[in-house]
DNA sequence: ACGCAGCATTGATGCCGGCTATGGACCGGA
DNA sequence: TCCGGTCCATAGCCGGCATCAATGCTGCGT
């Protein structure tokens, strides 16, 4: 459950005080005239008189001195009116702030947006997104986090982040997942390895030993193991803490691995030490989806973001010259013909 | 008429914002739970839900994200809640201030009190009152002014002062006058003057020439002229700007004058240069009254002040050894047997 | 003495916030 | 998969209170 902060808490005895009453009081104090004050407040004079009288009774303080010569503030009234002005001023700032925020909402994307991504995607996805996002939505303020899937889901549900880039399948209870693009996997191996071992690049022809994995908790680790149809027991102890580390290990001849296409920089500083080869089947890879709370306000905000990411992704050239497959658009799907897999896909809307 | 200040004026569009709504919002933000928040606010959960929803609609901003996992603040909600806390805090200060002032009213006399007095009385009355007043009402904050009767009445009616010590008759429209004491007049003359001129000290035996008066506007001037039954034409040009100046002029042998008893200090530094002689009739003098607006709140405040002044005055010994006559008390009235004269005496409510 | 200006009072009216009861979505356990 | 519990939303009704138009009252000026 969410933490219950026990804050100072107001004494709860605002005694039915109303901002309208304070407006009336200030109006009379300004104009020294009940009738004029009522006019300014757009109410009838009796209404204003009654409200001020009731307020005076509640406060047990006479604010105004009524006489035929005019309306005078009592000394107490003077001090209270000064404080009333402060209250109204702060209330006005509240309204102004709300109006500003509401107007900001008129933009499709504006204000702070806390985005998360899995670590095997974020460092390679965000740099490609920042420029187009800033160009399309200048008033958007991104706060980025990179944690593994489980933490991502927890932070998402706890409201610590607003949306997350991740790879299904995930437990999507209470979430909406919008597929964005299909990211193919590549086989990374040392060019010095026996060419025969990787000659055909089918999943069945992978060597029995030498697979290097990421740490526990990375979805990419699980997906790689699933592809290889083997338990991690065979190469226990061979793991890296990040994709970059993993690529360096492969380049150093420590073994081979399976990498998502976006993690390969262009140009690649490891080009001479590392060969990344596509698989012969187009469905080897992972779907990337954007996830947000189903209860989130302004869901179109995330759909807008998703659409922009899809548009961008359609233009990215991979290291092997091919392009990413779009999730829903009409373009040619070069990868991921069957759509994002996994259970837990949430109904949308 | 009273001046109509045209102040900045709030934009008048607080849009029906209510402090209660802000309390609800803050409660939900604190507790992350509509039911608990409703309990804290002492209302039913539906009431609170509806009000918050209506507020969100008015602001066109979703403050909270409702989900089965709990209640989350949206980023916009976070900022607005912060401002709502400020508004409520200032409103609470308003309430606290009002309570403090109301409690202060429990004292018979407390807080700021703006008192005025005619210049022929104030400099001699206030010094005698300050100590007893501070002793009886420690929380009383006096602000003292000394101006002539007409200005006094204007300031009183305009609300620039709360009460005034003056001498009737005055135009008491809209005012309450409470008689305090009768202050006898003394004849001030140089000891070197012919003794025969002041032998009997009846009003009829005053010398024809040599009367020194205060400037125009001092009620004492008019009263002195009335006593002497003569026009100021006789001694035109012989006038002083203050009683002290006047006494020095008499001491210098410039002429003679009529002084109120309280203005003679004890001991008198001019004792050897100046003789102050009582009149043979006890009703030669002036009444001193306290005046306040009939519309003034807490009239008992001024009656309390008046009673204290009367008590004090009963104990003052004049330079000639006699005492001031009390206005209403049961004591022996040595002066002013017929009570304060003049029209305009107000009914007391 | 009359008229006027200005705040207070009155009684009718309608909005609005409150409550109880119920609905519906979601979650967790069997 | 069903069931019960939790929690927020909805529905319907009710009562109070703010509002208004009309009138009263008081004090001042002429």
XYZ file of C-alpha atoms (C1' of nucleotides) in Angstrom:
758
model
C 0.000 0.000 0.000
C 1.005 3.540 -0.389
C 2.736 5.251 2.459
C 0.468 7.353 4.602
C 2.301 10.509 5.509
C 1.028 12.084 8.687
C 1.489 15.717 7.930
C 0.913 18.695 10.258
C -2.749 18.761 9.241
C -4.785 21.878 9.672
C -6.813 22.207 12.787
C -9.846 21.449 10.715
C -11.663 24.304 12.304
C -11.870 26.791 9.524
C -15.302 27.355 11.003
C -17.116 27.450 7.721
C -14.977 30.322 6.539
C -15.619 31.045 2.915
C -13.512 32.877 0.378
C -16.670 34.601 -0.763
C -17.116 36.131 2.680
C -13.579 37.420 2.538
C -14.249 38.927 -0.863
C -17.259 40.714 0.541
C -15.288 42.043 3.463
C -12.476 43.308 1.276
C -14.926 44.918 -1.108
C -16.591 46.844 1.707
C -13.215 47.796 3.101
C -12.167 49.103 -0.304
C -15.312 51.015 -1.178
C -16.586 52.012 2.270
C -20.045 51.313 0.966
C -22.182 48.211 1.210
C -24.177 48.951 -1.914
C -21.116 49.588 -4.091
C -19.401 46.556 -2.627
C -22.441 44.431 -3.431
C -22.344 45.746 -6.979
C -18.694 44.866 -7.337
C -19.374 41.394 -6.006
C -22.355 41.033 -8.326
C -24.791 40.281 -5.527
C -27.601 42.219 -3.960
C -26.899 44.523 -1.084
C -28.888 42.480 1.459
C -26.954 39.336 0.589
C -23.678 41.032 1.191
C -24.894 42.693 4.372
C -26.174 39.430 5.781
C -23.024 37.531 4.960
C -20.815 40.127 6.541
C -23.007 40.246 9.589
C -22.924 36.473 9.931
C -19.158 36.507 9.571
C -18.865 39.152 12.237
C -21.013 37.030 14.514
C -18.968 33.912 13.867
C -15.752 35.784 14.548
C -17.309 37.615 17.471
C -15.681 40.716 16.073
C -17.242 43.840 14.639
C -15.371 44.510 11.441
C -17.208 47.587 10.249
C -18.789 50.535 11.916
C -21.999 51.408 10.107
C -23.122 54.971 10.270
C -24.942 57.404 8.075
C -21.685 59.178 7.313
C -20.190 56.087 5.780
C -18.654 52.773 6.651
C -15.590 52.697 8.867
C -13.198 49.868 9.571
C -12.657 49.087 13.197
C -9.025 48.586 14.261
C -9.692 44.838 14.449
C -11.333 45.000 11.062
C -8.273 46.655 9.635
C -5.998 43.849 10.688
C -8.397 41.144 9.593
C -8.945 42.758 6.219
C -5.210 42.809 5.708
C -5.053 39.085 6.378
C -8.130 38.501 4.233
C -6.324 40.160 1.351
C -3.460 37.742 1.796
C -5.791 34.760 1.790
C -7.539 35.973 -1.343
C -4.220 36.692 -2.985
C -3.031 33.157 -2.356
C -6.366 31.786 -3.536
C -5.981 33.807 -6.701
C -2.546 32.334 -7.183
C -4.124 28.914 -6.828
C -6.597 29.759 -9.586
C -3.897 31.240 -11.779
C -1.713 28.211 -11.281
C -4.597 25.929 -12.195
C -5.391 27.945 -15.283
C -1.762 27.884 -16.315
C -1.597 24.149 -15.879
C -4.881 23.640 -17.696
C -3.625 25.740 -20.541
C -0.431 23.740 -20.585
C -2.581 20.684 -21.020
C -3.790 22.166 -24.260
C -0.427 21.133 -25.654
C -0.474 17.470 -26.442
C 2.648 16.970 -24.377
C 3.875 19.497 -21.881
C 5.029 19.784 -18.327
C 6.932 17.141 -16.392
C 6.782 13.597 -17.715
C 8.576 10.833 -15.865
C 9.619 8.078 -18.222
C 11.198 4.755 -17.425
C 12.865 2.179 -19.621
C 14.571 -1.148 -19.218
C 18.370 -0.775 -19.098
C 18.873 -2.808 -22.284
C 16.817 -0.240 -24.178
C 16.934 3.135 -22.439
C 20.562 4.104 -23.124
C 20.030 3.457 -26.837
C 16.447 4.597 -27.206
C 16.420 7.862 -25.280
C 19.277 9.506 -27.208
C 17.372 8.868 -30.422
C 14.153 10.305 -28.957
C 15.293 13.431 -27.176
C 15.821 15.623 -30.183
C 12.562 14.778 -31.989
C 10.637 15.114 -28.712
C 12.053 18.510 -27.922
C 11.345 19.654 -31.434
C 7.753 18.445 -31.402
C 6.948 19.422 -27.795
C 9.248 22.184 -26.564
C 7.448 22.543 -23.252
C 7.876 18.897 -22.335
C 10.168 18.250 -19.372
C 11.448 14.686 -19.384
C 12.654 12.890 -16.287
C 14.252 9.577 -17.263
C 14.850 6.407 -15.251
C 16.431 3.130 -16.240
C 15.623 0.113 -14.117
C 14.728 -3.493 -14.769
C 11.261 -4.631 -15.680
C 10.006 -5.553 -12.245
C 11.101 -2.286 -10.668
C 9.719 -0.473 -13.660
C 6.297 -2.011 -13.113
C 6.388 -1.245 -9.406
C 7.393 2.363 -9.944
C 4.754 2.665 -12.605
C 1.998 1.355 -10.366
C 3.222 3.435 -7.422
C 3.002 6.569 -9.520
C 6.725 7.264 -9.322
C 6.938 7.280 -13.081
C 4.247 8.022 -15.615
C 5.109 5.638 -18.414
C 7.716 3.026 -19.241
C 9.359 1.497 -22.263
C 9.607 -2.230 -21.769
C 9.404 -5.525 -23.552
C 6.456 -7.868 -23.147
C 5.452 -10.242 -21.784
C 4.796 -8.483 -18.485
C 2.103 -8.570 -15.865
C -0.013 -5.759 -17.232
C -2.608 -5.646 -14.464
C -3.985 -2.147 -14.343
C -1.721 -1.024 -17.158
C -2.119 -0.207 -20.802
C 0.557 -1.493 -23.187
C 0.959 0.053 -26.592
C 3.281 -1.870 -28.955
C 5.807 0.442 -30.560
C 8.214 -1.504 -32.698
C 9.940 -4.830 -33.081
C 13.622 -4.834 -32.301
C 15.491 -7.761 -33.910
C 18.164 -9.670 -32.084
C 21.619 -10.105 -33.501
C 24.159 -12.738 -32.741
C 27.343 -11.207 -31.405
C 30.498 -13.223 -31.752
C 34.161 -12.722 -32.071
C 35.435 -12.650 -35.670
C 38.204 -14.977 -34.570
C 35.758 -17.741 -33.645
C 35.462 -20.730 -35.950
C 33.400 -19.561 -38.910
C 31.678 -22.889 -39.048
C 30.141 -22.380 -35.661
C 28.087 -19.469 -36.918
C 27.844 -20.353 -40.547
C 24.062 -20.685 -40.937
C 22.833 -18.553 -38.039
C 19.786 -20.577 -37.308
C 18.728 -20.882 -33.732
C 19.523 -24.576 -33.813
C 23.082 -24.063 -34.897
C 24.130 -22.050 -31.882
C 27.185 -23.437 -30.156
C 26.598 -25.359 -26.982
C 28.958 -23.330 -24.870
C 30.142 -19.760 -24.443
C 26.831 -17.893 -24.055
C 27.302 -14.767 -21.938
C 24.204 -13.401 -20.204
C 23.205 -10.324 -18.340
C 22.499 -10.450 -14.625
C 19.348 -11.870 -13.190
C 16.335 -9.632 -13.650
C 17.019 -8.364 -17.146
C 14.246 -9.423 -19.455
C 16.784 -9.717 -22.245
C 18.493 -12.510 -20.309
C 15.274 -14.484 -20.113
C 14.507 -13.890 -23.775
C 17.954 -15.021 -24.814
C 17.682 -18.173 -22.743
C 14.268 -18.876 -24.192
C 15.684 -18.574 -27.697
C 18.481 -20.965 -26.937
C 16.106 -23.387 -25.255
C 18.555 -24.123 -22.536
C 18.992 -23.517 -18.858
C 21.602 -21.034 -17.661
C 23.266 -23.867 -15.781
C 25.565 -24.620 -18.694
C 27.424 -21.336 -18.541
C 26.787 -20.307 -14.977
C 28.983 -17.462 -13.846
C 29.368 -15.953 -17.293
C 27.366 -12.746 -16.996
C 27.688 -9.040 -17.453
C 26.070 -6.080 -15.734
C 25.336 -4.083 -18.864
C 25.076 -4.544 -22.571
C 28.178 -2.481 -23.192
C 30.152 -4.615 -20.799
C 28.742 -7.678 -22.484
C 29.838 -6.501 -25.920
C 33.307 -5.855 -24.626
C 33.435 -9.336 -23.161
C 32.424 -10.846 -26.483
C 34.951 -8.670 -28.274
C 37.564 -9.933 -25.870
C 36.794 -13.465 -26.937
C 35.045 -14.483 -23.750
C 32.180 -16.056 -25.662
C 29.132 -15.076 -27.684
C 25.801 -13.495 -26.925
C 22.506 -12.223 -28.271
C 22.040 -8.476 -28.561
C 19.111 -6.211 -29.377
C 19.752 -4.314 -32.568
C 19.525 -0.793 -31.132
C 22.439 -1.298 -28.765
C 24.950 -1.323 -31.574
C 26.328 2.150 -32.183
C 26.957 3.487 -35.641
C 29.818 3.738 -36.247
C 30.774 0.908 -33.940
C 34.124 1.381 -32.143
C 34.223 -2.398 -31.710
C 33.602 -3.069 -35.396
C 36.923 -4.841 -35.868
C 36.641 -6.912 -32.699
C 33.035 -7.925 -32.888
C 30.753 -9.305 -35.533
C 26.987 -8.903 -35.173
C 25.085 -11.202 -37.482
C 21.311 -11.245 -38.089
C 19.325 -14.420 -37.675
C 17.798 -16.173 -40.613
C 14.291 -15.865 -39.189
C 12.629 -12.416 -39.044
C 10.797 -13.094 -35.785
C 13.888 -13.381 -33.640
C 13.847 -10.314 -31.469
C 11.645 -8.528 -28.995
C 8.699 -6.184 -29.064
C 9.056 -2.862 -27.345
C 5.910 -1.397 -25.843
C 5.019 1.737 -23.967
C 3.179 1.057 -20.712
C 1.126 3.439 -18.552
C -1.472 3.128 -15.864
C -4.950 2.436 -17.170
C -6.169 4.915 -14.567
C -3.838 7.615 -15.799
C -5.363 10.945 -16.732
C -4.858 12.179 -20.266
C -4.144 8.788 -21.818
C -3.961 10.471 -25.209
C -0.759 12.016 -23.898
C 0.874 8.608 -23.933
C -0.723 7.622 -27.201
C 0.777 10.768 -28.686
C 4.149 9.803 -27.304
C 3.759 6.277 -28.631
C 2.857 7.546 -32.077
C 5.917 9.773 -32.135
C 8.191 6.916 -31.105
C 6.716 4.706 -33.801
C 7.276 7.377 -36.396
C 10.853 7.855 -35.296
C 11.546 4.130 -35.125
C 10.350 3.677 -38.682
C 13.202 5.896 -39.792
C 16.016 4.279 -37.884
C 18.538 2.290 -39.893
C 20.015 -0.655 -38.095
C 23.633 -1.604 -38.263
C 22.859 -4.190 -40.889
C 21.097 -1.645 -43.093
C 17.576 -2.862 -42.439
C 14.849 -0.968 -40.688
C 12.777 -1.613 -37.616
C 9.340 -3.040 -38.115
C 6.452 -0.835 -37.197
C 3.870 -2.140 -34.863
C 0.647 -1.048 -36.498
C 1.385 1.294 -39.360
C 0.920 0.336 -42.970
C 4.601 0.049 -43.783
C 6.351 -3.162 -44.720
C 7.128 -5.206 -41.653
C 10.518 -6.613 -42.140
C 10.623 -8.109 -38.687
C 8.081 -9.413 -36.216
C 5.407 -10.550 -38.601
C 3.151 -11.956 -35.923
C 2.932 -8.979 -33.571
C 3.896 -8.645 -29.952
C 3.603 -11.884 -28.092
C 2.885 -12.701 -24.510
C -0.099 -12.706 -22.276
C -1.443 -9.840 -20.270
C -2.161 -7.508 -23.127
C -4.598 -4.981 -21.717
C -7.752 -3.731 -23.352
C -7.311 -0.158 -24.446
C -9.440 2.874 -24.068
C -17.644 61.916 2.155
C -15.058 59.316 2.783
C -12.391 58.869 0.205
C -12.901 55.903 -2.060
C -9.590 54.224 -2.582
C -9.380 52.342 -5.821
C -7.193 49.447 -4.879
C -5.770 46.733 -7.138
C -8.902 44.652 -6.604
C -8.902 40.934 -7.169
C -9.998 39.728 -10.530
C -13.225 38.706 -8.870
C -13.104 35.363 -10.575
C -12.354 33.013 -7.778
C -14.719 30.789 -9.703
C -16.666 29.677 -6.689
C -13.538 28.298 -5.118
C -14.171 27.216 -1.565
C -11.794 26.652 1.291
C -13.718 23.496 2.044
C -12.805 22.111 -1.363
C -9.168 22.841 -0.686
C -9.428 21.069 2.646
C -10.830 18.041 0.894
C -8.078 18.058 -1.671
C -5.352 18.343 0.923
C -6.905 15.594 3.002
C -6.926 13.192 0.063
C -3.379 14.213 -0.834
C -2.288 13.490 2.734
C -4.068 10.189 3.219
C -4.174 8.835 -0.322
C -7.617 7.545 0.492
C -11.008 9.089 -0.172
C -12.723 7.315 2.691
C -10.114 8.277 5.274
C -10.043 11.813 3.950
C -13.817 12.014 4.258
C -13.530 10.792 7.818
C -10.955 13.434 8.658
C -13.147 16.081 7.105
C -16.161 14.742 8.974
C -18.224 14.196 5.869
C -19.364 11.136 3.995
C -17.168 9.672 1.328
C -19.564 10.443 -1.553
C -19.759 14.092 -0.539
C -16.026 14.427 -0.598
C -15.723 12.523 -3.863
C -18.299 14.685 -5.561
C -16.761 17.925 -4.390
C -13.326 16.921 -5.549
C -14.695 15.820 -8.878
C -16.545 19.086 -9.309
C -13.404 20.990 -8.435
C -11.418 19.001 -10.958
C -14.036 19.798 -13.575
C -14.014 23.498 -12.752
C -10.235 23.617 -12.922
C -10.184 21.354 -15.975
C -7.400 19.508 -14.240
C -7.269 15.960 -12.938
C -5.784 16.231 -9.477
C -5.925 12.598 -8.456
C -5.516 9.327 -10.240
C -8.002 6.844 -8.865
C -7.092 3.219 -9.094
C -7.654 0.104 -7.118
C -4.102 0.269 -5.868
C -4.659 3.597 -4.203
C -4.942 7.266 -4.944
C -2.095 9.015 -6.716
C -1.440 12.690 -7.161
C -0.879 13.806 -10.690
C 2.068 16.156 -11.247
C -0.388 19.003 -11.674
C -2.174 17.886 -8.525
C 1.069 18.014 -6.626
C 1.683 21.656 -7.468
C -1.900 22.656 -6.796
C -1.983 20.851 -3.481
C 1.121 22.742 -2.438
C -0.603 26.023 -3.225
C -3.801 24.830 -1.557
C -1.810 24.246 1.627
C -0.608 27.823 1.485
C -4.126 29.132 1.050
C -5.389 27.059 3.959
C -2.470 28.121 6.087
C -3.240 31.787 5.478
C -6.906 31.161 6.115
C -5.965 29.512 9.388
C -3.923 32.567 10.276
C -6.991 34.644 9.568
C -9.009 32.535 11.985
C -6.272 32.602 14.602
C -5.959 36.341 14.274
C -9.699 36.748 14.682
C -9.737 34.513 17.728
C -6.867 36.411 19.230
C -8.613 39.696 18.674
C -11.908 38.365 19.994
C -10.155 37.134 23.084
C -8.457 40.471 23.452
C -11.892 41.993 23.487
C -12.573 40.036 26.627
C -10.376 42.588 28.320
C -12.340 45.723 28.924
C -9.654 47.753 27.229
C -7.006 46.250 24.998
C -5.427 46.726 21.643
C -4.899 49.987 19.828
C -6.976 52.945 20.969
C -6.618 56.273 19.232
C -7.408 59.126 21.584
C -7.627 62.793 20.849
C -7.789 65.836 23.094
C -7.966 69.571 22.737
C -4.513 71.157 23.095
C -5.520 73.070 26.200
C -6.192 69.790 27.954
C -4.169 66.988 26.403
C -0.665 67.980 27.559
C -1.902 68.179 31.136
C -4.447 65.355 31.135
C -2.561 62.593 29.374
C 0.451 62.589 31.693
C -1.893 62.081 34.624
C -3.756 59.244 32.856
C -0.969 57.176 31.349
C 0.200 55.480 34.513
C -3.227 54.521 35.869
C -4.303 53.326 32.416
C -1.271 51.138 31.950
C -1.748 49.709 35.391
C -5.426 48.911 34.854
C -5.160 47.766 31.239
C -1.648 46.603 30.444
C -2.590 45.454 26.928
C -3.942 48.814 25.919
C -1.946 50.610 23.240
C -2.669 54.328 23.235
C -2.151 56.570 20.242
C -2.578 60.193 21.253
C -3.407 63.260 19.195
C -3.859 66.883 20.196
C -5.798 69.123 17.861
C -8.459 71.766 18.264
C -12.107 70.957 18.686
C -13.234 71.211 15.071
C -10.428 68.982 13.791
C -11.076 66.644 16.666
C -14.695 66.232 15.657
C -13.763 65.713 12.042
C -11.160 63.103 12.850
C -13.605 61.439 15.182
C -16.325 61.225 12.574
C -13.870 60.141 9.903
C -12.736 57.285 12.098
C -9.180 58.569 12.355
C -9.456 58.579 16.114
C -11.692 56.498 18.351
C -12.510 58.939 21.129
C -11.711 62.470 22.140
C -11.445 64.569 25.262
C -13.050 67.918 24.627
C -15.106 70.593 26.225
C -18.764 71.170 25.363
C -20.628 72.707 23.789
C -19.883 70.948 20.523
C -21.911 69.696 17.606
C -22.516 66.187 18.847
C -24.293 64.822 15.817
C -23.688 61.118 15.692
C -21.546 61.250 18.775
C -21.923 60.251 22.380
C -20.585 62.667 24.994
C -19.876 61.466 28.474
C -19.174 64.237 31.015
C -16.052 63.484 33.012
C -15.250 66.366 35.319
C -15.508 70.096 35.742
C -12.273 71.984 35.397
C -12.373 75.414 37.081
C -10.800 78.450 35.478
C -8.263 80.558 37.268
C -7.340 84.138 36.682
C -3.677 84.451 35.815
C -2.055 87.790 36.418
C 1.309 89.248 37.203
C 1.932 89.751 40.930
C 3.231 93.204 40.076
C -0.114 94.353 38.722
C -2.190 96.722 40.784
C -3.729 94.650 43.554
C -6.939 96.616 43.329
C -7.528 95.422 39.804
C -7.928 91.845 40.996
C -9.119 92.443 44.497
C -12.508 90.759 44.414
C -12.087 88.360 41.497
C -15.610 88.586 40.288
C -16.194 88.386 36.576
C -17.385 91.943 36.568
C -14.267 93.292 38.146
C -11.915 92.173 35.380
C -9.812 94.935 33.980
C -10.905 96.360 30.701
C -7.598 95.846 28.942
C -4.724 93.386 28.900
C -6.558 90.093 28.184
C -4.306 87.685 26.297
C -6.037 84.986 24.257
C -5.115 81.829 22.439
C -5.297 81.664 18.659
C -8.547 81.327 16.821
C -10.042 77.845 17.020
C -9.252 77.053 20.628
C -12.437 76.496 22.547
C -10.775 77.997 25.572
C -10.463 81.285 23.736
C -14.191 81.365 23.070
C -15.005 80.404 26.626
C -12.747 83.105 28.022
C -14.316 85.694 25.763
C -17.765 84.545 26.775
C -16.824 84.924 30.420
C -15.550 88.429 29.870
C -18.633 89.333 27.808
C -16.563 91.263 25.385
C -15.381 91.073 21.830
C -11.743 90.311 21.077
C -11.548 93.618 19.221
C -10.392 95.360 22.361
C -7.140 93.515 22.628
C -6.697 92.385 19.076
C -3.261 91.018 18.331
C -2.605 89.872 21.872
C -2.651 86.091 21.511
C -0.515 83.052 22.166
C -0.177 79.716 20.397
C -0.188 77.556 23.507
C -1.112 77.738 27.148
C 2.480 77.539 28.214
C 3.395 80.445 25.966
C 0.414 82.296 27.326
C 1.514 81.784 30.917
C 4.978 83.030 30.081
C 3.500 86.125 28.470
C 1.445 86.819 31.580
C 4.490 86.206 33.751
C 6.387 88.691 31.620
C 3.802 91.295 32.410
C 2.224 91.374 28.984
C -1.291 91.209 30.455
C -3.640 88.774 32.155
C -5.591 85.713 31.094
C -7.923 82.929 32.120
C -6.455 79.449 32.526
C -7.897 75.993 33.089
C -6.801 74.610 36.426
C -5.022 71.519 35.121
C -2.504 73.475 33.087
C -0.739 74.744 36.201
C 2.119 72.424 37.086
C 2.915 71.533 40.658
C 5.402 72.773 41.625
C 5.073 75.712 39.303
C 8.401 77.074 37.989
C 6.629 80.373 37.342
C 5.276 80.569 40.900
C 7.127 83.786 41.675
C 6.254 85.480 38.408
C 2.644 84.505 38.111
C -0.356 84.512 40.370
C -3.277 82.253 39.614
C -6.385 83.188 41.555
C -9.704 81.285 41.713
C -12.914 83.016 40.914
C -15.502 83.718 43.538
C -18.121 81.693 41.715
C -17.800 77.893 41.589
C -19.283 77.604 38.107
C -16.519 79.469 36.324
C -14.729 76.830 34.346
C -15.404 74.217 31.704
C -16.731 70.702 31.551
C -14.533 68.049 30.058
C -16.296 65.227 28.257
C -15.256 62.120 26.432
C -16.764 61.839 22.967
C -17.042 58.821 20.674
C -19.084 57.837 17.696
C -22.576 56.630 18.520
C -22.043 53.924 15.906
C -18.850 52.750 17.531
C -18.598 49.089 18.438
C -17.971 48.202 22.065
C -19.262 51.453 23.550
C -18.662 49.995 26.997
C -14.995 50.336 26.127
C -15.321 54.099 26.210
C -17.588 54.086 29.231
C -14.916 52.092 31.000
C -12.330 54.636 29.984
C -14.614 57.456 31.102
C -15.176 55.846 34.482
C -11.450 55.466 34.999
C -10.809 59.074 34.107
C -13.527 60.190 36.513
C -12.011 58.130 39.278
C -8.590 59.546 38.614
C -9.845 63.088 38.357
C -11.547 62.823 41.736
C -8.137 62.326 43.262
C -6.309 65.174 41.615
C -5.446 68.119 43.814
C -5.413 71.438 42.049
C -2.817 74.104 42.628
C -5.138 75.927 45.013
C -5.641 72.790 47.109
C -9.194 72.035 45.998
C -10.347 69.054 44.033
C -12.026 68.614 40.700
C -15.740 68.153 40.727
C -16.963 64.760 39.590
C -19.511 64.612 36.888
C -21.882 61.979 38.156
C -20.464 60.274 41.225
C -21.886 60.788 44.664
C -19.010 62.883 45.954
C -19.247 66.501 46.948
C -19.133 68.676 43.901
C -17.033 71.643 44.693
C -17.248 73.052 41.212
C -19.780 72.944 38.444
C -22.961 72.577 40.405
C -25.246 72.710 37.413
C -23.625 70.057 35.226
C -22.150 70.365 31.751
C -23.886 73.015 29.760
C -24.515 73.394 26.056
C -26.766 71.746 23.554
C -26.102 68.550 21.666
C -25.886 66.220 24.598
C -26.483 62.760 23.180
C -28.822 60.160 24.519
C -26.850 57.217 25.879
C -27.571 53.791 24.739
C -40.749 68.775 8.507
C -39.928 66.362 4.504
C -37.094 63.731 1.290
C -33.188 61.126 0.477
C -29.441 57.948 1.163
C -28.039 53.792 2.912
C -28.010 49.694 5.759
C -31.132 46.168 8.007
C -35.090 43.123 7.772
C -38.476 39.955 5.719
C -40.344 36.091 3.224
C -40.149 33.413 -0.952
C -37.226 30.718 -3.887
C -33.804 27.839 -5.687
C -29.333 26.044 -5.735
C -26.063 23.138 -3.673
C -23.829 20.224 -0.568
C -24.914 16.631 2.497
C -26.488 11.747 3.527
C -27.993 6.739 2.682
C -28.177 3.192 -0.354
C -26.520 1.060 -4.338
C -23.522 0.111 -8.277
C -19.296 -1.289 -10.414
C -14.359 -2.170 -10.905
C -10.628 -4.386 -9.075
C -8.052 -7.476 -6.092
C -7.030 -11.503 -3.425
C -8.044 -16.081 -1.656
C -10.021 -20.674 -2.095
C -13.135 -19.526 -11.635
C -16.005 -18.038 -8.248
C -16.648 -15.329 -4.156
C -16.179 -11.808 -0.786
C -14.033 -7.526 0.397
C -12.418 -2.919 -0.589
C -12.980 1.377 -2.489
C -14.566 4.955 -5.395
C -18.635 6.504 -8.289
C -23.544 7.152 -8.897
C -28.505 7.925 -7.765
C -32.123 9.978 -5.255
C -33.685 12.611 -1.729
C -33.424 16.151 1.811
C -32.292 20.228 4.369
C -30.015 24.391 4.858
C -28.491 28.537 3.358
C -27.498 32.130 0.159
C -29.864 34.959 -2.818
C -33.305 38.294 -4.293
C -37.105 41.882 -4.471
C -39.528 44.586 -1.624
C -39.920 47.099 2.469
C -38.553 49.156 6.924
C -35.813 52.143 9.627
C -32.540 55.587 10.879
C -29.941 59.704 10.313
C -28.781 63.488 7.735
C -29.478 67.590 4.823
C -32.432 71.055 3.098
